[in-house]
Amino acid sequence: MEQDSLPTEVILTHPRRSLGNVQLDWSPQPGAYLDLEGQTYAVLERRHRYQLNLGRYRLHKVALYVQTAQRPLERSFVDGRWFLGDASCEFNARSELVRCAVNPDGPCEGCRHYSPLD
């Protein structure tokens, strides 16, 4: 195993089942998208699993809880983070998982609820 690779178990949240173990060379956080065996998944939760080895706890593997998803076409990059939808709208949730309260499924373009931030 290379130093930069991370043993990761990918777990589908509904219906709950393991999709298998993979080696990742990046650390997906909640809100990120992961392509696995031709399917795209949204990362909902990330849990670290540690193992006691020679009196010290060491990171053993990571568990990613995911759901099937399509990569969003509308994203905004603000202050070093990606958000779903148009971040210039006051109703935008500023979240990687939820677009907004009034039109969560989108699209933002042409939305009748659009209201620019002050």
CSV table of C-alpha atoms in Angstrom, one decimal:
chain,number,residue,atom,x,y,z
A,1,MET,CA,0.0,0.0,0.0
A,2,GLU,CA,1.4,3.4,-0.9
A,3,GLN,CA,1.7,6.1,1.7
A,4,ASP,CA,-0.9,8.4,0.0
A,5,SER,CA,-3.6,5.8,-0.7
A,6,LEU,CA,-6.4,5.5,1.8
A,7,PRO,CA,-8.2,2.2,2.4
A,8,THR,CA,-11.9,3.2,2.1
A,9,GLU,CA,-15.1,1.3,2.5
A,10,VAL,CA,-18.0,2.7,0.5
A,11,ILE,CA,-21.4,2.2,2.1
A,12,LEU,CA,-24.7,2.9,0.3
A,13,THR,CA,-27.2,4.5,2.8
A,14,HIS,CA,-30.4,3.3,1.3
A,15,PRO,CA,-30.8,0.4,1.0
A,16,ARG,CA,-27.9,0.0,3.5
A,17,ARG,CA,-25.2,-2.2,1.9
A,18,SER,CA,-21.5,-2.1,1.4
A,19,LEU,CA,-20.4,-1.3,-2.2
A,20,GLY,CA,-16.9,-2.6,-1.4
A,21,ASN,CA,-13.5,-1.5,-0.4
A,22,VAL,CA,-11.4,0.8,-2.6
A,23,GLN,CA,-8.0,2.6,-2.3
A,24,LEU,CA,-8.4,6.3,-2.8
A,25,ASP,CA,-5.6,8.8,-3.3
A,26,TRP,CA,-7.7,11.7,-2.1
A,27,SER,CA,-9.9,12.4,1.0
A,28,PRO,CA,-13.5,12.9,-0.1
A,29,GLN,CA,-15.5,15.1,2.3
A,30,PRO,CA,-19.3,15.3,2.6
A,31,GLY,CA,-20.7,17.0,-0.4
A,32,ALA,CA,-18.0,15.6,-2.7
A,33,TYR,CA,-18.9,13.2,-5.6
A,34,LEU,CA,-17.4,9.8,-6.1
A,35,ASP,CA,-17.5,7.7,-9.3
A,36,LEU,CA,-17.4,4.0,-8.6
A,37,GLU,CA,-18.0,1.3,-11.2
A,38,GLY,CA,-19.8,3.6,-13.6
A,39,GLN,CA,-22.1,5.1,-11.0
A,40,THR,CA,-21.9,8.5,-9.3
A,41,TYR,CA,-22.4,8.9,-5.6
A,42,ALA,CA,-22.7,11.9,-3.3
A,43,VAL,CA,-20.7,11.6,-0.1
A,44,LEU,CA,-23.0,12.2,2.9
A,45,GLU,CA,-20.8,11.2,5.8
A,46,ARG,CA,-17.2,10.2,6.5
A,47,ARG,CA,-16.1,8.2,9.5
A,48,HIS,CA,-12.6,7.2,10.5
A,49,ARG,CA,-11.9,3.8,11.8
A,50,TYR,CA,-8.8,3.4,14.0
A,51,GLN,CA,-6.9,0.3,15.2
A,52,LEU,CA,-4.7,0.0,18.2
A,53,ASN,CA,-1.1,-1.0,17.1
A,54,LEU,CA,1.9,-1.1,19.4
A,55,GLY,CA,0.1,1.1,22.0
A,56,ARG,CA,-0.9,3.8,19.6
A,57,TYR,CA,-4.1,4.3,17.6
A,58,ARG,CA,-3.6,4.6,13.9
A,59,LEU,CA,-6.0,5.3,11.1
A,60,HIS,CA,-7.0,1.9,9.8
A,61,LYS,CA,-9.6,2.9,7.1
A,62,VAL,CA,-12.3,5.4,6.3
A,63,ALA,CA,-16.0,4.6,5.8
A,64,LEU,CA,-17.9,6.8,3.3
A,65,TYR,CA,-21.7,6.8,3.5
A,66,VAL,CA,-23.0,7.7,0.1
A,67,GLN,CA,-26.2,7.9,-2.0
A,68,THR,CA,-26.6,7.7,-5.7
A,69,ALA,CA,-26.6,11.1,-7.4
A,70,GLN,CA,-26.0,13.1,-10.5
A,71,ARG,CA,-23.2,15.7,-10.5
A,72,PRO,CA,-24.9,19.1,-10.4
A,73,LEU,CA,-24.4,21.4,-13.3
A,74,GLU,CA,-24.9,24.5,-11.2
A,75,ARG,CA,-22.2,25.1,-8.6
A,76,SER,CA,-20.7,28.2,-7.1
A,77,PHE,CA,-17.2,28.5,-5.6
A,78,VAL,CA,-17.2,30.9,-2.7
A,79,ASP,CA,-14.5,31.4,0.0
A,80,GLY,CA,-12.7,28.1,-0.9
A,81,ARG,CA,-15.9,26.0,-0.9
A,82,TRP,CA,-18.2,24.6,-3.6
A,83,PHE,CA,-22.0,25.2,-3.1
A,84,LEU,CA,-24.9,23.9,-5.1
A,85,GLY,CA,-26.7,26.4,-7.2
A,86,ASP,CA,-26.2,30.2,-7.6
A,87,ALA,CA,-24.6,31.6,-4.4
A,88,SER,CA,-25.7,35.1,-5.4
A,89,CYS,CA,-29.3,34.3,-4.5
A,90,GLU,CA,-30.5,35.0,-0.9
A,91,PHE,CA,-32.3,31.7,-0.8
A,92,ASN,CA,-29.2,29.6,-1.6
A,93,ALA,CA,-28.4,27.2,1.3
A,94,ARG,CA,-24.6,27.6,1.0
A,95,SER,CA,-24.4,23.9,1.2
A,96,GLU,CA,-22.7,21.1,-0.8
A,97,LEU,CA,-25.8,18.9,-0.3
A,98,VAL,CA,-28.9,21.2,-0.6
A,99,ARG,CA,-29.4,23.9,-3.2
A,100,CYS,CA,-32.1,26.1,-1.5
A,101,ALA,CA,-35.3,26.0,0.5
A,102,VAL,CA,-37.7,27.2,-2.2
A,103,ASN,CA,-36.4,25.3,-5.2
A,104,PRO,CA,-34.2,22.4,-3.9
A,105,ASP,CA,-34.3,20.4,-7.1
A,106,GLY,CA,-33.3,23.5,-9.3
A,107,PRO,CA,-32.4,24.7,-11.7
A,108,CYS,CA,-31.4,28.1,-10.5
A,109,GLU,CA,-31.4,29.6,-14.0
A,110,GLY,CA,-34.9,31.2,-14.6
A,111,CYS,CA,-36.1,30.5,-11.1
A,112,ARG,CA,-39.0,32.7,-10.2
A,113,HIS,CA,-37.9,32.9,-6.6
A,114,TYR,CA,-34.4,34.4,-7.4
A,115,SER,CA,-33.6,37.3,-5.2
A,116,PRO,CA,-30.0,38.8,-5.3
A,117,LEU,CA,-28.1,39.2,-2.1
A,118,ASP,CA,-27.7,42.7,-0.7
